[in-house]
Short mmCIF file of C-alpha atoms in Angstrom, two decimals:
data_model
loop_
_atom_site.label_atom_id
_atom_site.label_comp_id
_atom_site.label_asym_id
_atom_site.label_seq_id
_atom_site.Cartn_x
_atom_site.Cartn_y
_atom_site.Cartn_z
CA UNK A 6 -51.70 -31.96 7.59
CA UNK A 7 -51.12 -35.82 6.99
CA UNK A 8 -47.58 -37.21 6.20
CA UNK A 9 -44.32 -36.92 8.39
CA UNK A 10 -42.93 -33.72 7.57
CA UNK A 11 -42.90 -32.52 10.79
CA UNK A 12 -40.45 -34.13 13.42
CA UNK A 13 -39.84 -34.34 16.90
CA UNK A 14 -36.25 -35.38 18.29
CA UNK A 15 -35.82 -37.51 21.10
CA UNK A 16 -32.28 -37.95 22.64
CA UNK A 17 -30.02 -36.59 19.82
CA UNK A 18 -27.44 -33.36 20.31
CA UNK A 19 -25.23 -31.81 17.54
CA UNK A 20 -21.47 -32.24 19.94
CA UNK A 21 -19.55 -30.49 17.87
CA UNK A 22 -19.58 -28.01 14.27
CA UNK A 23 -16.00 -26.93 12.46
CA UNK A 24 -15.69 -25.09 9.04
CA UNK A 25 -13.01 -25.10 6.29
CA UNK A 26 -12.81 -21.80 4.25
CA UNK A 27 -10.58 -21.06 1.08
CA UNK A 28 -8.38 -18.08 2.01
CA UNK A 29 -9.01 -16.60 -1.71
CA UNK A 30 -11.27 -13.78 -2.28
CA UNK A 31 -12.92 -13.30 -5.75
CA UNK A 32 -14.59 -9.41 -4.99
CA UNK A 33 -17.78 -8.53 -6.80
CA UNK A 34 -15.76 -5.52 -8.34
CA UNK A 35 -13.11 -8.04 -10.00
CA UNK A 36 -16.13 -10.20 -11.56
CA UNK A 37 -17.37 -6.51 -12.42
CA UNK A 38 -14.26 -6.17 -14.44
CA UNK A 39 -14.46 -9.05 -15.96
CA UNK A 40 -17.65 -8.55 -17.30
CA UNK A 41 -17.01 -4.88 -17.99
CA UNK A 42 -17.86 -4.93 -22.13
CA UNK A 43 -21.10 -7.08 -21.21
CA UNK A 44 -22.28 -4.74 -18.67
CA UNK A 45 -21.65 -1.63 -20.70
CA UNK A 46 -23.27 -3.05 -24.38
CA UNK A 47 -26.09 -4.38 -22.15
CA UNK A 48 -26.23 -0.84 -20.29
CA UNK A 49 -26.61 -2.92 -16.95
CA UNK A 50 -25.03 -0.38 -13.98
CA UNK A 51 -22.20 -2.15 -12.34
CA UNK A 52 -22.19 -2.94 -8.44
CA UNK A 53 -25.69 -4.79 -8.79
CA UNK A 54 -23.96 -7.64 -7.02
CA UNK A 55 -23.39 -5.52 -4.14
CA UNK A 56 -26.30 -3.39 -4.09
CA UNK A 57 -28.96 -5.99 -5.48
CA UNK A 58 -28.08 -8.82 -3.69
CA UNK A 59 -25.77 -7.63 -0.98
CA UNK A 60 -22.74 -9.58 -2.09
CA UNK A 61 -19.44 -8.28 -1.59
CA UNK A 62 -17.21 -11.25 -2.42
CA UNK A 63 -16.93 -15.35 -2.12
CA UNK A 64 -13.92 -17.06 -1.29
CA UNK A 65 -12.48 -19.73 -4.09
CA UNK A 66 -10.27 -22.66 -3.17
CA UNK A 67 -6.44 -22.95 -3.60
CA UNK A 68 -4.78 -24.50 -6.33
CA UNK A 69 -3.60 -26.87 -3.79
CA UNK A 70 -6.88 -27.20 -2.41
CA UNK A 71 -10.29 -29.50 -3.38
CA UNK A 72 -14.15 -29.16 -1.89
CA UNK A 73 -13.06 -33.11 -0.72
CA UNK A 74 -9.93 -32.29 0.81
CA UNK A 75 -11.70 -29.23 2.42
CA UNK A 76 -14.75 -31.24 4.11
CA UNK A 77 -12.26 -33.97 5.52
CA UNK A 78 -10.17 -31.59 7.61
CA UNK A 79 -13.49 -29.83 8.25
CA UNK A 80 -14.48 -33.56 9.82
CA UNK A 81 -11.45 -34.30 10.98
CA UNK A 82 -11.74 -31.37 13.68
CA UNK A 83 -15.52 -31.81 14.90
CA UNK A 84 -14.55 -35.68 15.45
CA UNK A 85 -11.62 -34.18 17.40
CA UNK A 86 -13.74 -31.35 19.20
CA UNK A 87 -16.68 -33.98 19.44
CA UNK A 88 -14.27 -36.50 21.27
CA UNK A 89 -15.43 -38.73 18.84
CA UNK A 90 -13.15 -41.45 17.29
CA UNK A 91 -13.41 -42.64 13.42
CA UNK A 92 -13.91 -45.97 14.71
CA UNK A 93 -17.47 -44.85 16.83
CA UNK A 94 -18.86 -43.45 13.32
CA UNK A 95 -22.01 -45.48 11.96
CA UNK A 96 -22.72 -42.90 9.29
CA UNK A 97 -21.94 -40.05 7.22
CA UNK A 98 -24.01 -38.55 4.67
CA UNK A 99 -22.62 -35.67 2.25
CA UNK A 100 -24.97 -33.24 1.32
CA UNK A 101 -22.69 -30.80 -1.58
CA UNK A 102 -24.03 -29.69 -4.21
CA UNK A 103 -20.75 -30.04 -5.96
CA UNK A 104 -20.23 -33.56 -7.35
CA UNK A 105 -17.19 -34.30 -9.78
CA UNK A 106 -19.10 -37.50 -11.27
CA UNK A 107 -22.18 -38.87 -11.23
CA UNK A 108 -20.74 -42.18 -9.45
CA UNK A 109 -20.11 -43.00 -7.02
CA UNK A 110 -21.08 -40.85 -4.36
CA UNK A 111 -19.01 -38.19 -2.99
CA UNK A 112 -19.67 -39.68 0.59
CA UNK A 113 -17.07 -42.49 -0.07
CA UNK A 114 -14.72 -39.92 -1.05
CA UNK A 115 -14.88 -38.64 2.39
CA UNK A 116 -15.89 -42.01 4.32
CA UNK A 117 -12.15 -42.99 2.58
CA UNK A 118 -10.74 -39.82 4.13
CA UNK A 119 -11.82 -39.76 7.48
CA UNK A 120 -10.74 -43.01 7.96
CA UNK A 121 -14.25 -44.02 9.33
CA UNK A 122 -14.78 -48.24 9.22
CA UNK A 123 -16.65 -50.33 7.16
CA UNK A 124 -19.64 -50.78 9.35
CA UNK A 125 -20.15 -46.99 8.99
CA UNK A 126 -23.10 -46.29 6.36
CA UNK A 127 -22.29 -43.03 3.62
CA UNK A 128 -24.28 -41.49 0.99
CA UNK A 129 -25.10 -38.02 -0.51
CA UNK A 130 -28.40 -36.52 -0.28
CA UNK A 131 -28.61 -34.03 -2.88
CA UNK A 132 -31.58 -31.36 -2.15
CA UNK A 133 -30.32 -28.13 -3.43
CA UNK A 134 -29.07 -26.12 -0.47
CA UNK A 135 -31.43 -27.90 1.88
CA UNK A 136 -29.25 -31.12 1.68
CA UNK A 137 -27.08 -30.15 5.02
CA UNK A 138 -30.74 -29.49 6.83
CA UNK A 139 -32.38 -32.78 5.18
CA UNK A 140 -29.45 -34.80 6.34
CA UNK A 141 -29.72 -33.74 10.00
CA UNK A 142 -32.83 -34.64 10.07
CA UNK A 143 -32.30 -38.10 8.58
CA UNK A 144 -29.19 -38.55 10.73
CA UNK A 145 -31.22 -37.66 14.04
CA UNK A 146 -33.78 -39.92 13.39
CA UNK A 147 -31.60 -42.71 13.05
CA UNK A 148 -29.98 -42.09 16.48
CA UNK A 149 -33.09 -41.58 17.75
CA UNK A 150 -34.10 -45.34 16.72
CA UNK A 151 -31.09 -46.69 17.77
CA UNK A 152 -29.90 -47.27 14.72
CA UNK A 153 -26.41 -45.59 15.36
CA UNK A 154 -24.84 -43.87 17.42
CA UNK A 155 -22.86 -40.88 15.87
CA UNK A 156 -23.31 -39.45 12.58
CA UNK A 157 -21.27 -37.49 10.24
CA UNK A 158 -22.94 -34.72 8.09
CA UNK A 159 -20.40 -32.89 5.64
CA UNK A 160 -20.54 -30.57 3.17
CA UNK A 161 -18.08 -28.86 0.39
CA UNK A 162 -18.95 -26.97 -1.94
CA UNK A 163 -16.34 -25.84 -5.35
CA UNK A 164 -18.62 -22.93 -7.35
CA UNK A 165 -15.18 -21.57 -8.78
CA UNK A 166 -15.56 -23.54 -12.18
CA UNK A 167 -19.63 -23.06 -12.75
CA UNK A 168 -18.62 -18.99 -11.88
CA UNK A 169 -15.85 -18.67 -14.49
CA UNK A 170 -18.30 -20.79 -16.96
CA UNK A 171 -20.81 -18.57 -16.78
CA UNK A 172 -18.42 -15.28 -16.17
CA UNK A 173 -17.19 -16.49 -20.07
CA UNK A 174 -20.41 -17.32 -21.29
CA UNK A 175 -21.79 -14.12 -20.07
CA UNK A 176 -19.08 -12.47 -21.81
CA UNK A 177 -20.20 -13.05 -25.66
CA UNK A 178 -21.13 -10.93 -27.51
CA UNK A 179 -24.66 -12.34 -28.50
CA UNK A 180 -26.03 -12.40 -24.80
CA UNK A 181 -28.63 -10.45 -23.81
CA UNK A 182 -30.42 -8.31 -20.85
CA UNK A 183 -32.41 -11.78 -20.22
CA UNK A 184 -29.21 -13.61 -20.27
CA UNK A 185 -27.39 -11.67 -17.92
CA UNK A 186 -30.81 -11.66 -15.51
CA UNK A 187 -31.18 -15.37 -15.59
CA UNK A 188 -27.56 -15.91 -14.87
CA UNK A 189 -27.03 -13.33 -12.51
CA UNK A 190 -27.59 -15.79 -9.18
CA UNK A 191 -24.74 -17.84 -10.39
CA UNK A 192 -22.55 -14.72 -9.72
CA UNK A 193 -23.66 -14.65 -6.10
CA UNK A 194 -21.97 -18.20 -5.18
CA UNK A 195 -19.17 -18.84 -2.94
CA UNK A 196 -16.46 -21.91 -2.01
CA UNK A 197 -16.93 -23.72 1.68
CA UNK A 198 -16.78 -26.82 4.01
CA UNK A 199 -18.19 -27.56 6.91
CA UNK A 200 -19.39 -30.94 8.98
CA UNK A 201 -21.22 -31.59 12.41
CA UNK A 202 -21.01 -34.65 14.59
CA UNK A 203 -24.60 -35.50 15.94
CA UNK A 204 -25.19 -38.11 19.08
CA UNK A 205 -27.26 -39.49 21.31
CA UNK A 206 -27.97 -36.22 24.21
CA UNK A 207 -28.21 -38.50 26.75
CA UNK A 208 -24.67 -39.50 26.71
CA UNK A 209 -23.82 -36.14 25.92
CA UNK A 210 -25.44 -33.20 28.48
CA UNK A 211 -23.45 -30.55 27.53
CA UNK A 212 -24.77 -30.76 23.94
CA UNK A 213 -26.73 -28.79 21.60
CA UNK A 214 -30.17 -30.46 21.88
CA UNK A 215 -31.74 -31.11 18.21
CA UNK A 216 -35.67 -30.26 19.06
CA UNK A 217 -37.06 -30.65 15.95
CA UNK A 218 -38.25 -29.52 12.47
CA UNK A 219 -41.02 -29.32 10.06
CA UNK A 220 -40.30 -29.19 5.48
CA UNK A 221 -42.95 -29.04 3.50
CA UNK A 222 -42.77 -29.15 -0.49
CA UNK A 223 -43.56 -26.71 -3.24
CA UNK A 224 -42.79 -29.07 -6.33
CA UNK A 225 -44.49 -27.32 -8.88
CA UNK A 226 -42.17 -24.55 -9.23
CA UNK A 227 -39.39 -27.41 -9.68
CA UNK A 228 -38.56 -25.16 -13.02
CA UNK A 229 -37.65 -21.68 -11.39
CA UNK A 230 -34.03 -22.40 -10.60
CA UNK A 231 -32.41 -25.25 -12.47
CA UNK A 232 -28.43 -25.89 -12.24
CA UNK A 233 -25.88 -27.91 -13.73
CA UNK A 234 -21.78 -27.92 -13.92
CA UNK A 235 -22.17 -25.31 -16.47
CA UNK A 236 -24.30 -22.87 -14.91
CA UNK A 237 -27.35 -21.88 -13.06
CA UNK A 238 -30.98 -20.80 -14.84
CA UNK A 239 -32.95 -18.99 -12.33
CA UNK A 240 -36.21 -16.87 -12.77
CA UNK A 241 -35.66 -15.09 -9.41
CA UNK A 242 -39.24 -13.29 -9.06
CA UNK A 243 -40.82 -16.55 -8.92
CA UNK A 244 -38.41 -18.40 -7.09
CA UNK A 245 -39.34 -15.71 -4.48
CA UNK A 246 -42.80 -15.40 -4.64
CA UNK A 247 -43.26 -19.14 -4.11
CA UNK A 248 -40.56 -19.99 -1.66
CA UNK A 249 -42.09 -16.85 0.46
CA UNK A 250 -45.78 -18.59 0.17
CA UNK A 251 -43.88 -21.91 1.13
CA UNK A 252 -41.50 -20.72 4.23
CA UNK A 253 -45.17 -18.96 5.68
CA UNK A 254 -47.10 -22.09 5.18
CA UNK A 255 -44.77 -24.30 6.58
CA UNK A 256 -44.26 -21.61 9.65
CA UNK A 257 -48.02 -22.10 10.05
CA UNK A 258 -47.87 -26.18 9.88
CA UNK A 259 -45.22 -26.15 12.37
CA UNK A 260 -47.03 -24.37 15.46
CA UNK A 261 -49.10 -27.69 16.64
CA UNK A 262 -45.38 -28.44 17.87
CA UNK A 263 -42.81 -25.60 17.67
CA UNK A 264 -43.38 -21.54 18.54
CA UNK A 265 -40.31 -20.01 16.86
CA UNK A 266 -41.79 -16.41 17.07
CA UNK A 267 -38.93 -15.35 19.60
CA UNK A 268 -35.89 -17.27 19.31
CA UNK A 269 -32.47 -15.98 19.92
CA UNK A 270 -30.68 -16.79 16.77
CA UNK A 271 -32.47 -17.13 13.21
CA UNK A 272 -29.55 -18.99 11.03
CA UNK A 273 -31.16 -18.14 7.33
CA UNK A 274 -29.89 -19.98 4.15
CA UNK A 275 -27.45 -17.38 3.05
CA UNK A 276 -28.69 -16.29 -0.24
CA UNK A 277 -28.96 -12.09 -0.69
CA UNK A 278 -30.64 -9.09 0.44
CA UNK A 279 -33.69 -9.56 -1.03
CA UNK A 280 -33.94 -13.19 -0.19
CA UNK A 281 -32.97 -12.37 3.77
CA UNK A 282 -35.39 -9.20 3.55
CA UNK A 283 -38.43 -11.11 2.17
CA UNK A 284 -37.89 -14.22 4.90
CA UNK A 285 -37.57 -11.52 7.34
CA UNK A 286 -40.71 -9.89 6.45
CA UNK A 287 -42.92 -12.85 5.69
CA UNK A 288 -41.81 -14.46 9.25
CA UNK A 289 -42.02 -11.12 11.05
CA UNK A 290 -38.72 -12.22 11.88
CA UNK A 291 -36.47 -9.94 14.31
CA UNK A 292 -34.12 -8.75 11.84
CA UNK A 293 -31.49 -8.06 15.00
CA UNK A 294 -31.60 -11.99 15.46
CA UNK A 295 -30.37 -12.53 11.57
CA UNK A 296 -26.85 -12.79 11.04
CA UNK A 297 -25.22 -12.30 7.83
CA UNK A 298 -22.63 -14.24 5.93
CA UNK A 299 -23.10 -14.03 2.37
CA UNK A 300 -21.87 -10.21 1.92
CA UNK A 301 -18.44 -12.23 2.93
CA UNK A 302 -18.87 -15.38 1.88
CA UNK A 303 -21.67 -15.54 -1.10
CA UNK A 304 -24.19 -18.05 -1.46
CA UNK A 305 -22.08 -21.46 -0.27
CA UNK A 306 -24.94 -23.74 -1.15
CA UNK A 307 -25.78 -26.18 1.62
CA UNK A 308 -22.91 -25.21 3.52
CA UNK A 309 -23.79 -21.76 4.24
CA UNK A 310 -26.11 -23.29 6.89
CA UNK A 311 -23.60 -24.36 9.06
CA UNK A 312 -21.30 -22.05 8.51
CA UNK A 313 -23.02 -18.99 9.72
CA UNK A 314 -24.12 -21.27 12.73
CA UNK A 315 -20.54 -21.89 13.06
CA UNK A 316 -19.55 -17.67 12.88
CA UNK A 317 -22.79 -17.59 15.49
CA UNK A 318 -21.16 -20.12 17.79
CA UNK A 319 -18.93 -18.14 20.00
CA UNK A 320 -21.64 -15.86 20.97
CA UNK A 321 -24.34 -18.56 21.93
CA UNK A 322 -25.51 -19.07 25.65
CA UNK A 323 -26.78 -22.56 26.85
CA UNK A 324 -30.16 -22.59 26.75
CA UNK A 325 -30.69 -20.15 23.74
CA UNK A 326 -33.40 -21.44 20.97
CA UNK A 327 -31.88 -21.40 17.21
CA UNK A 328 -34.12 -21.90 14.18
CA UNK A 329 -31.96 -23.17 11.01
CA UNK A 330 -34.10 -22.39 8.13
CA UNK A 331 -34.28 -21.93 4.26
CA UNK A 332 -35.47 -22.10 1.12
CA UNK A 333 -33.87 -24.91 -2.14
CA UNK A 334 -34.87 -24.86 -5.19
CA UNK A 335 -37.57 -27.76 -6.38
CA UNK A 336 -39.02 -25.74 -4.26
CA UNK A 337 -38.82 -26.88 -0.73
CA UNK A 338 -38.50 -25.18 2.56
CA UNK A 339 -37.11 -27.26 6.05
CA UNK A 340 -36.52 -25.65 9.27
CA UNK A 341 -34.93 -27.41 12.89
CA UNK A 342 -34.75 -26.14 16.18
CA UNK A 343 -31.73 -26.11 18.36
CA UNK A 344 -31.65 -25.49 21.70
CA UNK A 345 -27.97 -24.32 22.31
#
């Protein structure tokens, strides 16, 4: 295939990875409850969240508590575990999904936070729940052209106002089955942070080596799953069907460099049952190699990348292979090797 979509890293190694997770729980039985009168007019069986799409609760922030102020301390400790000081920072790119304005970007939110100096680059890149992925990959290749030497990639993610939006909108008494169907996804979302500190391997041996990745592009189902502050549209069969015919195609593009048929840790976009099942099966994935966050957690947007690496962590050996991969909506699909 022409074009650049598949990459190769050079000397780059992800030094250190640190979460930030609200410590309150929203269950799928108390959103259950609080669309009890919906779910009975509409004669839709409660517990779908947890049998449909596997979802058992999502953690919201604190009153005390922002997606900002979350992704800071969740920076502030990889610098510290990294060994990294503010001052050695030449960029940091946010990748949330959550954005309280239009502008500026969040990134100087959080460049301002951590402290980092003016020499150090920051933007967002905003690609769905690929954006923590997307900026790796931009990140890497910087370091790997010299441009800079460590990098900052940060995510939080707030889905506790778009949830109670669409919990009240849900709730009138004019919505329908479709309604409730199209909305349903937003219902699945959760509240995280998280941030990695990437750097040259070289100068670094007892880091994570970043191998490589491939994304490839699906744009003309850009239509299936549409959010905004209020809420989230999704048509979930086709938002399935064509991120399944994307994630094989780009599986198939990526062998000329990568084999991923036998890693030791597949860390899937977090998303539901059927999602994981259908990546699973369309891979031939080892389902034993597929850990599981969202039943927990929920659907944390880009974040719920690295936080399921993060969970997987502890349990890594050096030397063992681990595939990142996913599906955002637009469509697109990226996936980057690791080689713990």
């Amino acid at each position: 295939m022409n074009g650049n979509a598949t990459m190769v890293h050079q000397n780059v190694a992800l030094l250190a990875l640190a979460t930030t997770l609200p410590d309150d729980v929203t269950t799928s039985d108390e959103i259950d409850e609080r669309l009890g009168e919906t779910l009975r007019r509409l004669r839709v069986p409660r517990r779908m969240l947890q049998r449909v799409a596997g979802v058992h609760e999502r953690r919201r922030w604190a009153k005390d508590q922002s997606f900002v102020s979350a992704a800071v301390a969740a920076g502030e400790k990889a610098l510290a575990e990294a060994g990294v000081a503010p001052s050695e920072v030449g960029l940091i790119i946010n990748t949330s999904v959550t954005r309280p304005h239009l502008e500026p970007s969040v990134a100087v939110r959080m460049h301002d936070g951590l402290g980092l100096p003016s020499s150090a680059m920051n933007f967002d890149i905003a690609n769905a729940c690929l954006g923590f992925v997307n900026g790796m990959t931009v990140a890497a290749s910087m370091i790997d052209a010299g441009q800079i030497r460590y990098a900052i990639v940060i995510d939080g993610e707030d889905a506790d106002e778009m949830q109670d939006r669409t919990i009240e909108r849900l709730s009138r008494p004019t919505t329908t089955r479709e309604d409730f169907m199209n909305e349903f996804a937003s219902l699945t979302l959760g509240s995280g942070a998280a941030a990695v500190v990437l750097g040259p391997a070289d100068a670094h041996p007892v880091g994570h080596r970043i191998l490589g990745g491939v994304t490839r592009a699906a744009t003309q189902f850009h239509e299936v799953c549409v959010g905004s502050v209020d809420g989230m549209i999704t048509d979930t069969k086709a938002l399935l069907k064509g991120g399944m015919e994307l994630v094989v195609a780009a599986w198939k593009d990526a062998r000329e460099h990568f084999s991923w048929s036998s890693m030791d840790r597949y860390i899937l976009h977090q998303v539901s049952d059927v999602h994981t099942d259908a990546i699973v099966k369309a891979a031939r994935l080892d389902r034993s190699k597929v850990p599981l966050t969202y039943p927990r957690h929920g659907n944390v947007g880009p974040a719920s990348i690295p936080i399921t690496l993060a969970e997987q962590a502890p349990s890594l050996a050096p030397g063992d292979r681990v595939l990142l991969m996913g599906v955002g909506s637009g469509l697109n699909t990226s996936m980057m090797e690791i080689a713990w």
